Short mmCIF file of C-alpha atoms in Angstrom, two decimals:
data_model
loop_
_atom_site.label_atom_id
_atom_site.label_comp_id
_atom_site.label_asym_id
_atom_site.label_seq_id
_atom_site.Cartn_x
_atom_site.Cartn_y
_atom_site.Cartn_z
CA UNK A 1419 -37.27 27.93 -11.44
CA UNK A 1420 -41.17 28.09 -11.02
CA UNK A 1421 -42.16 31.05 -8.10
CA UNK A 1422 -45.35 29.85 -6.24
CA UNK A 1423 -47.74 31.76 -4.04
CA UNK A 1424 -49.46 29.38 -1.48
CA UNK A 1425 -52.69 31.18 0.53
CA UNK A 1426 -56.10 29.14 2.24
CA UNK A 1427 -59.03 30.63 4.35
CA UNK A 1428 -59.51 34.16 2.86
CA UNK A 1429 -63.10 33.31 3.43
CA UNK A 1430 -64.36 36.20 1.28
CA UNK A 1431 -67.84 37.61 2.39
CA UNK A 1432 -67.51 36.44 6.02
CA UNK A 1433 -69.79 38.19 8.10
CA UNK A 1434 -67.44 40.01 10.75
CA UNK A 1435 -69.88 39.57 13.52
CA UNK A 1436 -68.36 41.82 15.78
CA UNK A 1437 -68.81 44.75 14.76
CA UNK A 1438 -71.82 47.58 13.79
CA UNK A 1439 -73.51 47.22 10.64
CA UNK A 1440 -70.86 49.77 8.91
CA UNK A 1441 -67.66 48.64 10.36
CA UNK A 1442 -68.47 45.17 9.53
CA UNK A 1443 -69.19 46.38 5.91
CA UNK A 1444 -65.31 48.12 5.97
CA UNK A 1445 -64.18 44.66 7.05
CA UNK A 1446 -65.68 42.82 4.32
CA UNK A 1447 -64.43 45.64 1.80
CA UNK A 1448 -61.10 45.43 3.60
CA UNK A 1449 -61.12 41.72 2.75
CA UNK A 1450 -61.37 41.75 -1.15
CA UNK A 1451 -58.60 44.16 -0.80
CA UNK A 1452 -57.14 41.92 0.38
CA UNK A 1453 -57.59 39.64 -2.37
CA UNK A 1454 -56.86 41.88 -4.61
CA UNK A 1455 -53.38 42.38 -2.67
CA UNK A 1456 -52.75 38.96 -3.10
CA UNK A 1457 -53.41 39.37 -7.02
CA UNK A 1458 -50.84 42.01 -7.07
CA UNK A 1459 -48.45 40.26 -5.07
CA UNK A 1460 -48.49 37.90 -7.86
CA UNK A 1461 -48.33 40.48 -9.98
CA UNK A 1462 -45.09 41.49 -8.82
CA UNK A 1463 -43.21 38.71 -7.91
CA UNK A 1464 -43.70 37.30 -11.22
CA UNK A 1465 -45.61 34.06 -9.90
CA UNK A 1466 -45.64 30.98 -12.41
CA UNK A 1467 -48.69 29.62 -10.29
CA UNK A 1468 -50.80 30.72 -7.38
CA UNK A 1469 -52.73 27.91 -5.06
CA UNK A 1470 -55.48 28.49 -2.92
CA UNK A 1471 -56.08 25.35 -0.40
CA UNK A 1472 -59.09 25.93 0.56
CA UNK A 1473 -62.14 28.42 1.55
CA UNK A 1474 -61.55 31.20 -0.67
CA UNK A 1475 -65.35 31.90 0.22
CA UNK A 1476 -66.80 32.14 4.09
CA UNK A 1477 -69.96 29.75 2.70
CA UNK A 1478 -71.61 28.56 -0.47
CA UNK A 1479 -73.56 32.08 -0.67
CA UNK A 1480 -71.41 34.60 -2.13
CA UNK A 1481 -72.20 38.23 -3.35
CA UNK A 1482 -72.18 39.22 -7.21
CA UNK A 1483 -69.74 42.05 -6.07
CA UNK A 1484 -67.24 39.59 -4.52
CA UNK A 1485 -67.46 37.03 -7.58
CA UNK A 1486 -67.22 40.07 -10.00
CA UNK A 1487 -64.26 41.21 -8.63
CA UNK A 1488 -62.47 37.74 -8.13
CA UNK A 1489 -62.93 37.00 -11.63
CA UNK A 1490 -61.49 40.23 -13.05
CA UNK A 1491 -58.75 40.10 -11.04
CA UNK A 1492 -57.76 35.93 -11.96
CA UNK A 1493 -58.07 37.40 -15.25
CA UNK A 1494 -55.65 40.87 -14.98
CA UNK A 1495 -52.99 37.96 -14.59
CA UNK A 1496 -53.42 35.34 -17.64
CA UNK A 1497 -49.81 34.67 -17.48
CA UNK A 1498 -50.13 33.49 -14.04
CA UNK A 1499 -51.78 29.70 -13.01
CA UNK A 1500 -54.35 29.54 -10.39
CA UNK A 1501 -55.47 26.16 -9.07
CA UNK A 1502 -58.16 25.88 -6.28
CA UNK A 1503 -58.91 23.16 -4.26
CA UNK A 1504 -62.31 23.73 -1.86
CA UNK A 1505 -62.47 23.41 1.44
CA UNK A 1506 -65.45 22.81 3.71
CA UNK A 1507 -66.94 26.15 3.96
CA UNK A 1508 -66.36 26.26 -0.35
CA UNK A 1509 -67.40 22.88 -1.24
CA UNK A 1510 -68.45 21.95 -4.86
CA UNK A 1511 -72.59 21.86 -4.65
CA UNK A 1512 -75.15 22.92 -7.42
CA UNK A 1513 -75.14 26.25 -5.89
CA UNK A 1514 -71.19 27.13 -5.44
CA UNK A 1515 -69.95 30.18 -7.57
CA UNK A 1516 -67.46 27.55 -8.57
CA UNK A 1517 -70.60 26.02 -10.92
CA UNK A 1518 -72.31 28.58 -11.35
CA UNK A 1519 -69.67 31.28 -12.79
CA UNK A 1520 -67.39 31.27 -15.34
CA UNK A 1521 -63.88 31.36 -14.89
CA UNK A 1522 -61.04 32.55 -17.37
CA UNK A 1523 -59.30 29.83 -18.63
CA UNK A 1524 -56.04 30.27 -16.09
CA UNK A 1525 -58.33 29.76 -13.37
CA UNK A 1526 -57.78 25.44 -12.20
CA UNK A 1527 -60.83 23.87 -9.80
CA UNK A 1528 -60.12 20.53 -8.48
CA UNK A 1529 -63.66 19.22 -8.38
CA UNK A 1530 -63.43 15.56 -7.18
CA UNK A 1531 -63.11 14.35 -3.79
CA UNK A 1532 -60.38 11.85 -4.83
CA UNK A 1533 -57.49 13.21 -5.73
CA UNK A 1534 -56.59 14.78 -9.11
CA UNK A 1535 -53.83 15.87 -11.05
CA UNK A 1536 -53.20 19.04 -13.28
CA UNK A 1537 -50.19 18.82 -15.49
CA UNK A 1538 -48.46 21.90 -16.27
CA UNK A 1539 -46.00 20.97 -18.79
CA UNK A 1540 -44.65 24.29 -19.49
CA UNK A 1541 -43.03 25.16 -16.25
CA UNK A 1542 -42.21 21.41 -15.08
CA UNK A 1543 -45.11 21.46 -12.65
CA UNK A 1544 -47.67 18.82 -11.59
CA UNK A 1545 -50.90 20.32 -8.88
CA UNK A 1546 -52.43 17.28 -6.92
CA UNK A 1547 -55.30 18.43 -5.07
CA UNK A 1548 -58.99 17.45 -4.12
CA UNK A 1549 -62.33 19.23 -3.33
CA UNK A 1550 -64.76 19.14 -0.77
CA UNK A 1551 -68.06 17.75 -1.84
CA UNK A 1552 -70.23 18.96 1.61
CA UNK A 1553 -68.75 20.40 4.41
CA UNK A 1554 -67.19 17.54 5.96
CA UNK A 1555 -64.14 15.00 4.02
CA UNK A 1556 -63.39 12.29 6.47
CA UNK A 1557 -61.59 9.81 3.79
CA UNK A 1558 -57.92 10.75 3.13
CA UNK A 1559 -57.30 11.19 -0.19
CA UNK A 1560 -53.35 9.96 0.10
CA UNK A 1561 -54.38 6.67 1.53
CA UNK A 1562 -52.60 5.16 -1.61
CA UNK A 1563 -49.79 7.31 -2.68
CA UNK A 1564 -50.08 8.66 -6.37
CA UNK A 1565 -47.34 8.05 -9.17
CA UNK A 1566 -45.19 10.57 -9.30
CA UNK A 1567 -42.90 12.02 -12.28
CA UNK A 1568 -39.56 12.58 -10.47
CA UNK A 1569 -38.28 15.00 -13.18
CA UNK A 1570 -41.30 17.75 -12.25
CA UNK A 1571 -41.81 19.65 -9.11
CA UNK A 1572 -44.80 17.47 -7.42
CA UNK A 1573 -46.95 20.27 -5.54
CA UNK A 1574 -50.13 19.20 -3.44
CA UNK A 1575 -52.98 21.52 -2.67
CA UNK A 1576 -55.57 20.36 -0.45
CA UNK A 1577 -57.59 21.50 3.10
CA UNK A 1578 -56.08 18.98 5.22
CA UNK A 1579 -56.52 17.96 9.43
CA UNK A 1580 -53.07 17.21 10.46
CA UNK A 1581 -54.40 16.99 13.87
CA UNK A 1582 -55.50 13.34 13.45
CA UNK A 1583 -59.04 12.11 13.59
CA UNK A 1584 -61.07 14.60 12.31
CA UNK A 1585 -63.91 15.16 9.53
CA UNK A 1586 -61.96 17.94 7.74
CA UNK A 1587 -59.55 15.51 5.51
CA UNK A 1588 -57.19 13.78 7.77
CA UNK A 1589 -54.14 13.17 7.18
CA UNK A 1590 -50.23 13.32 8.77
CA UNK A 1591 -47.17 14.17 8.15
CA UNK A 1592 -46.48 10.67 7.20
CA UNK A 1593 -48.59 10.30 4.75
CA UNK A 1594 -46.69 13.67 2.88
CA UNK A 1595 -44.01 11.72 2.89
CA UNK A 1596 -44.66 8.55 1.59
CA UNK A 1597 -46.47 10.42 -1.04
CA UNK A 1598 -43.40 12.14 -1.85
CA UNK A 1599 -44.37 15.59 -2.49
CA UNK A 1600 -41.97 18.37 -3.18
CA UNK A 1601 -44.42 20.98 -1.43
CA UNK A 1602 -47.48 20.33 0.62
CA UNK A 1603 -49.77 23.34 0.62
CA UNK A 1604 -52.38 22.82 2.99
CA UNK A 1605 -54.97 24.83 4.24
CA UNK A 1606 -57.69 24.53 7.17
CA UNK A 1607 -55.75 25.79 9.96
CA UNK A 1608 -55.49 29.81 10.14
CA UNK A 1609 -52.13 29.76 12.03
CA UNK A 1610 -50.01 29.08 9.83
CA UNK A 1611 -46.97 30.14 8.03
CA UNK A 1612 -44.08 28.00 9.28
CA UNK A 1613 -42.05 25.71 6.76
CA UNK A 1614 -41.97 22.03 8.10
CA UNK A 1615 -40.55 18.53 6.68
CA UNK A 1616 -41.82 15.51 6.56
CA UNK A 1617 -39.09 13.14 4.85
CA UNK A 1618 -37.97 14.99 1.74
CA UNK A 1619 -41.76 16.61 1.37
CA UNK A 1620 -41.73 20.15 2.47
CA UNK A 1621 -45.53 21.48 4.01
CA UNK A 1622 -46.79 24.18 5.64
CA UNK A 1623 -50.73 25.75 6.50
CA UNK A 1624 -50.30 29.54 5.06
CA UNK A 1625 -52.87 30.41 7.70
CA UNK A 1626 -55.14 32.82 6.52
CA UNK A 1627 -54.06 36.61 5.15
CA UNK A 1628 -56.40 38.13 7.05
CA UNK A 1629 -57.34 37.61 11.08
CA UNK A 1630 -61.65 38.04 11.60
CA UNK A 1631 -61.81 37.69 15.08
CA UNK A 1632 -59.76 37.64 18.14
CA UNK A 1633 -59.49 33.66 16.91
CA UNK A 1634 -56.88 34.74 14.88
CA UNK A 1635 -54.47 37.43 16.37
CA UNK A 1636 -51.32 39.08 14.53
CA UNK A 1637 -49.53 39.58 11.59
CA UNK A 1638 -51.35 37.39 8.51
CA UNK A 1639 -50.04 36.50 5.34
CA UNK A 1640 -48.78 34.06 2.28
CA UNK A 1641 -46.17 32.48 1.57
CA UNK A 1642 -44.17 32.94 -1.53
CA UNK A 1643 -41.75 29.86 -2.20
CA UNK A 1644 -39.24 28.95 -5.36
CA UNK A 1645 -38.85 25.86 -6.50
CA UNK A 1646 -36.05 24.35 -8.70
CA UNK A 1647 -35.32 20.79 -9.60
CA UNK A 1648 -31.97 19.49 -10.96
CA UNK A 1649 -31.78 15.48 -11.56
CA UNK A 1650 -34.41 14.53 -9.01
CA UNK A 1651 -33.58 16.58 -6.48
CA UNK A 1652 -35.20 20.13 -4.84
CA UNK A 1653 -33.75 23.49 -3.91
CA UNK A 1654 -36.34 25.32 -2.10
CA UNK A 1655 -36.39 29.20 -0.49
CA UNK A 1656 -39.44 30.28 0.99
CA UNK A 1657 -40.74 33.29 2.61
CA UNK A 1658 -43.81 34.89 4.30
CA UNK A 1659 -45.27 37.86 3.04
CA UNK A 1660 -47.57 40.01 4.90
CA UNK A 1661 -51.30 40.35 3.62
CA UNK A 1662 -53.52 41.66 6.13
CA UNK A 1663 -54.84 45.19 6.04
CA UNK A 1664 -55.48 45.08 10.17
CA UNK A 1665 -54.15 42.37 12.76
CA UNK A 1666 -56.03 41.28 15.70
CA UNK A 1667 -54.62 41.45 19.15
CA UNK A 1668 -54.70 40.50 22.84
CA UNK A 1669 -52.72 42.46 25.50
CA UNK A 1670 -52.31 42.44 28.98
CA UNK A 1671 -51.86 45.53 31.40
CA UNK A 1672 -51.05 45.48 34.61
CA UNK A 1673 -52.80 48.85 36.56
CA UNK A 1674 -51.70 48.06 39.91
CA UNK A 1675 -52.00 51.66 41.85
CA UNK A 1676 -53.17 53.91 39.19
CA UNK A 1677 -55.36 56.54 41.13
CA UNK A 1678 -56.23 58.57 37.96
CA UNK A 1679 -58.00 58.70 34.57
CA UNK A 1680 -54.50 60.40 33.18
CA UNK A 1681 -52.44 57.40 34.98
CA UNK A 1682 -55.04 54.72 33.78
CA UNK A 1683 -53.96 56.49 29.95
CA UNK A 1684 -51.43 56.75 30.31
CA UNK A 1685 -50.09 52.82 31.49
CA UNK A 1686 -52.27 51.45 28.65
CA UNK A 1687 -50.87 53.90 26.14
CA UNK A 1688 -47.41 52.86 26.55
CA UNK A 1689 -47.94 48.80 26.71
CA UNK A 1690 -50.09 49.06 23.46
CA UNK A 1691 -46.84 51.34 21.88
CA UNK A 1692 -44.64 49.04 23.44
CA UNK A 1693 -46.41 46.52 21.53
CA UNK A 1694 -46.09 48.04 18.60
CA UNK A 1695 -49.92 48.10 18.24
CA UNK A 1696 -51.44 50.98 16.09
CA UNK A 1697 -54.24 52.30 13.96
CA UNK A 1698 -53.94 49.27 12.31
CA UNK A 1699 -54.93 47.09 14.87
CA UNK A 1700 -57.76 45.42 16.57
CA UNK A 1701 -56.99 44.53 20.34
CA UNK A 1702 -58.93 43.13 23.45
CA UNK A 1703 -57.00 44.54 26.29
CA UNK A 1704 -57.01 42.75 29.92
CA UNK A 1705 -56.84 45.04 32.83
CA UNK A 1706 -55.19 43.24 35.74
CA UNK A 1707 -53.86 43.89 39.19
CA UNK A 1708 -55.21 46.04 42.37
CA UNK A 1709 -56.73 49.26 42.21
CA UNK A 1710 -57.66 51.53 45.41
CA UNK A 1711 -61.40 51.67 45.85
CA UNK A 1712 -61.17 55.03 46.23
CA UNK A 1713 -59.50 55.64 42.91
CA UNK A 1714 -62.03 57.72 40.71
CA UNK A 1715 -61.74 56.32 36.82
CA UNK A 1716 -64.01 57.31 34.04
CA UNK A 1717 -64.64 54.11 31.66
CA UNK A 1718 -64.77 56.35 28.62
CA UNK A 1719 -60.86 57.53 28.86
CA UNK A 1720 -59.69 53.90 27.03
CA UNK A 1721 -60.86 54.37 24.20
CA UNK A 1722 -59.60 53.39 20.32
CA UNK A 1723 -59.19 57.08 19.20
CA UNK A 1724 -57.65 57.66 22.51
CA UNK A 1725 -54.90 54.96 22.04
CA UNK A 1726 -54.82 55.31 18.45
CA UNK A 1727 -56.15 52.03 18.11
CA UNK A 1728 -58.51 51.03 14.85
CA UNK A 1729 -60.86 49.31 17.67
CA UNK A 1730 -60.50 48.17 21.25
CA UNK A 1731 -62.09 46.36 23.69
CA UNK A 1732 -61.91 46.37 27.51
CA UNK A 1733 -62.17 43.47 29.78
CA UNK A 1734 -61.60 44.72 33.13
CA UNK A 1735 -59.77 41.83 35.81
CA UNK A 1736 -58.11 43.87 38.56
CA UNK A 1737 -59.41 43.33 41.98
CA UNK A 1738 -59.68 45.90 44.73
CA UNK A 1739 -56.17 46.99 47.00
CA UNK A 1740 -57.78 47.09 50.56
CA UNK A 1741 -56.81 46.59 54.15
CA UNK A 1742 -58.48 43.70 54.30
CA UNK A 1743 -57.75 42.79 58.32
CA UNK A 1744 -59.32 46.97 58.92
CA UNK A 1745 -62.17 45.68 56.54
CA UNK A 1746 -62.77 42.30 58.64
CA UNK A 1747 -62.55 44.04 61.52
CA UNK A 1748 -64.67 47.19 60.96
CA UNK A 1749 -68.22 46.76 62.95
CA UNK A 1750 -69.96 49.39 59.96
CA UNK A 1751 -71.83 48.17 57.29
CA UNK A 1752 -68.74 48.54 54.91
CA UNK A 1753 -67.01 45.82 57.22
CA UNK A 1754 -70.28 43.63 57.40
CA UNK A 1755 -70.47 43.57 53.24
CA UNK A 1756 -66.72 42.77 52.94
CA UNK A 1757 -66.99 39.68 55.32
CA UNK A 1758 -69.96 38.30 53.35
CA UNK A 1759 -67.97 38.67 50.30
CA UNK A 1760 -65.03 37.39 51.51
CA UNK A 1761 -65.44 33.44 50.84
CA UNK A 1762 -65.87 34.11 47.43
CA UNK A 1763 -63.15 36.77 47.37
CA UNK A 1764 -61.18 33.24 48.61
CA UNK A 1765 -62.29 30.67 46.60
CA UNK A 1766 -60.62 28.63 44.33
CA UNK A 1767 -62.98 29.48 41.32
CA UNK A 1768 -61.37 32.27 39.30
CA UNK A 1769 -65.07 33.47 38.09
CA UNK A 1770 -66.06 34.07 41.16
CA UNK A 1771 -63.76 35.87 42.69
CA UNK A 1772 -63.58 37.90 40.02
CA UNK A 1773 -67.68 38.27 40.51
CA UNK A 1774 -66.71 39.09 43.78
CA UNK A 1775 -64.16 41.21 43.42
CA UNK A 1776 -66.72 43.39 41.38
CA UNK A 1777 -69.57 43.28 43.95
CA UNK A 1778 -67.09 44.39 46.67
CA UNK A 1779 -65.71 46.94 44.10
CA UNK A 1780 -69.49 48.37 43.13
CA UNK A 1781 -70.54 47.88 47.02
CA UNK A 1782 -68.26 49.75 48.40
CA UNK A 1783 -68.20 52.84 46.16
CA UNK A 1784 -71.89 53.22 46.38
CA UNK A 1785 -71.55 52.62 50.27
CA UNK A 1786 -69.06 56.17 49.94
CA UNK A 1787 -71.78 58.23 47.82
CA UNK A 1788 -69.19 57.66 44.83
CA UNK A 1789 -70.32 56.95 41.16
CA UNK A 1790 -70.06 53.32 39.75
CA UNK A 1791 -67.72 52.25 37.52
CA UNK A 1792 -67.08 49.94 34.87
CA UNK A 1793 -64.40 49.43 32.16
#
């Protein structure tokens, strides 16, 4: 009964633009742990073969460090099989690490954009796969449907498009199936995880094992699936195992009458707990509802440390609680701002009357001697 780990898009040495020179350094470290988990997991479960669908790197330039260390750890595992098929952001050139390097001999590249086969007699496995040859592959390589051997397990790794027309290898679910696949392992798509069929072929996207932007929120992983085959036919179990040192997030809070730095804390702090969200995690957090004018908040109370948060950012969407009809009627200047405002505070465009809801906001704090504030 052959144990399989299935992973895509690791995208090792991507650039994690959001952050400061340092943190983005952590990140990238963070990411050949990763990696490395992955090895291990391998490791442990006693995997027969490991495939990797797809950008393993984030481009064709790749650091000595991160090829040093992905080589020594293929090769802490000879017992285990690893077969790679590139994507488009690890595409076979002159000047891919997959050329250039030398891998230990457990270590399988598909390196033709047609598809291939590797035979692994031994276990009762055959790997169909492909590469990418330039960023794009807009022929489908399962136009004609290969020849299988019914008494293996028929895997296929390969960084597919279900989506329909695209230049990233497309192909459907019906094309899996004609093809008659046990197991589809595709990669591509970075949300991923969930087991689907497509006649008797079972296929999935692993996703990728760990979110790099806010692109690609919560819980990341692989999926570990074992595969036996009695007179033709498959038994299957698979399962999703969590990779991903942090997890991205998005939540939103509703502030509606908090009057107070310690209030504004406090509501945050117990959605994000509520959440489950912790020093693990990366989250952009949407303030919504109304907020007095008069209400006196500091923007540095949110804060990660303060939430216990790894990093945070604030987008700020509530809109001013007024009496509007005193407002429209008062014959100050405070009244005379608010009724130039208030078309936009009206219209149908969500952008501006959010910009307006901020002018008014700024406006009439200064109007009152009071700081300005912003989230």
């Amino acid at each position: 009964m052959p144990k399989i780990i299935h992973t895509a898009d690791i995208h090792l040495d991507a650039p994690f633009s959001l952050f400061d020179v340092q943190k983005a350094q952590v990140r990238k470290n963070e990411l050949r742990g990763t990696f490395s988990s992955i090895i291990l997991l391998a490791k442990t479960e006693k995997a027969d073969l490991v495939l990797l669908s797809g950008d393993l790197f984030d481009s064709g330039f790749v650091t000595k460090e991160t090829t040093s260390l992905m080589i020594s750890q293929f090769a802490s595992l000879p017992e285990c099989r690893f077969v790679i098929a590139p994507g488009n952001h690890d595409f076979i050139s002159s000047r891919s690490p997959y050329k250039k390097e030398i891998f230990p001999p457990n270590v399988y590249i598909f390196e033709e954009e047609g598809l291939g086969k590797i035979s692994f007699d031994e276990i009762g496995v055959d790997v169909y796969g492909f590469a990418y040859l330039s960023e794009t592959h807009p022929s489908n390589p399962l136009a004609s449907a290969p020849s299988l051997d019914r008494r293996k397990i028929n895997l296929f790794a390969g960084h597919c498009d279900l989506g329909g027309k695209s230049d990233c290898c497309p192909i459907s679910p019906q094309d899996l199936a004609r093809c008659g696949f046990d197991y589809a392992a595709l990669g591509h798509i970075h949300k991923g995880g969930e087991i689907k069929l497509a006649g008797n072929t079972y296929y999935a996207y692993s996703g990728c094992p760990e979110g790099r932007s806010f692109d690609e929120c919560g819980i990341k992983g692989v999926i570990v699936g074992e595969l036996k085959k009695e007179n033709g036919r498959l038994a299957a179990s698979f399962a999703s195992r969590r990779m991903c040192r942090r997890h991205y997030e998005r939540l939103t809070v509703d502030v509606t009458g908090v009057s107070s730095d310690a209030e504004l804390l406090e509501r945050v702090k117990t959605s994000a707990a509520q959440a489950g969200l912790g020093a693990d995690a990366l989250v952009r957090i949407k303030l919504t509802g109304r907020i007095s004018p008069e209400a006196r908040l500091s923007p540095n109370v949110l804060s990660a440390s303060a939430l216990g948060l790894y990093y945070l950012e604030v987008r700020d969407d509530t809109a001013p609680l007024l009496d509007t009809e005193t407002l429209k009627n008062d014959i100050s200047i405070r009244g005379a701002f608010f009724r130039e405002l208030l078309p936009l505070l009206e219209s149908e465009s969500e952008e501006e009357r959010r910009t307006a809801a901020a002018a008014l906001h700024y406006g009439l704090a200064a109007l009152d001697g009071d700081d300005v504030v912003d989230f």
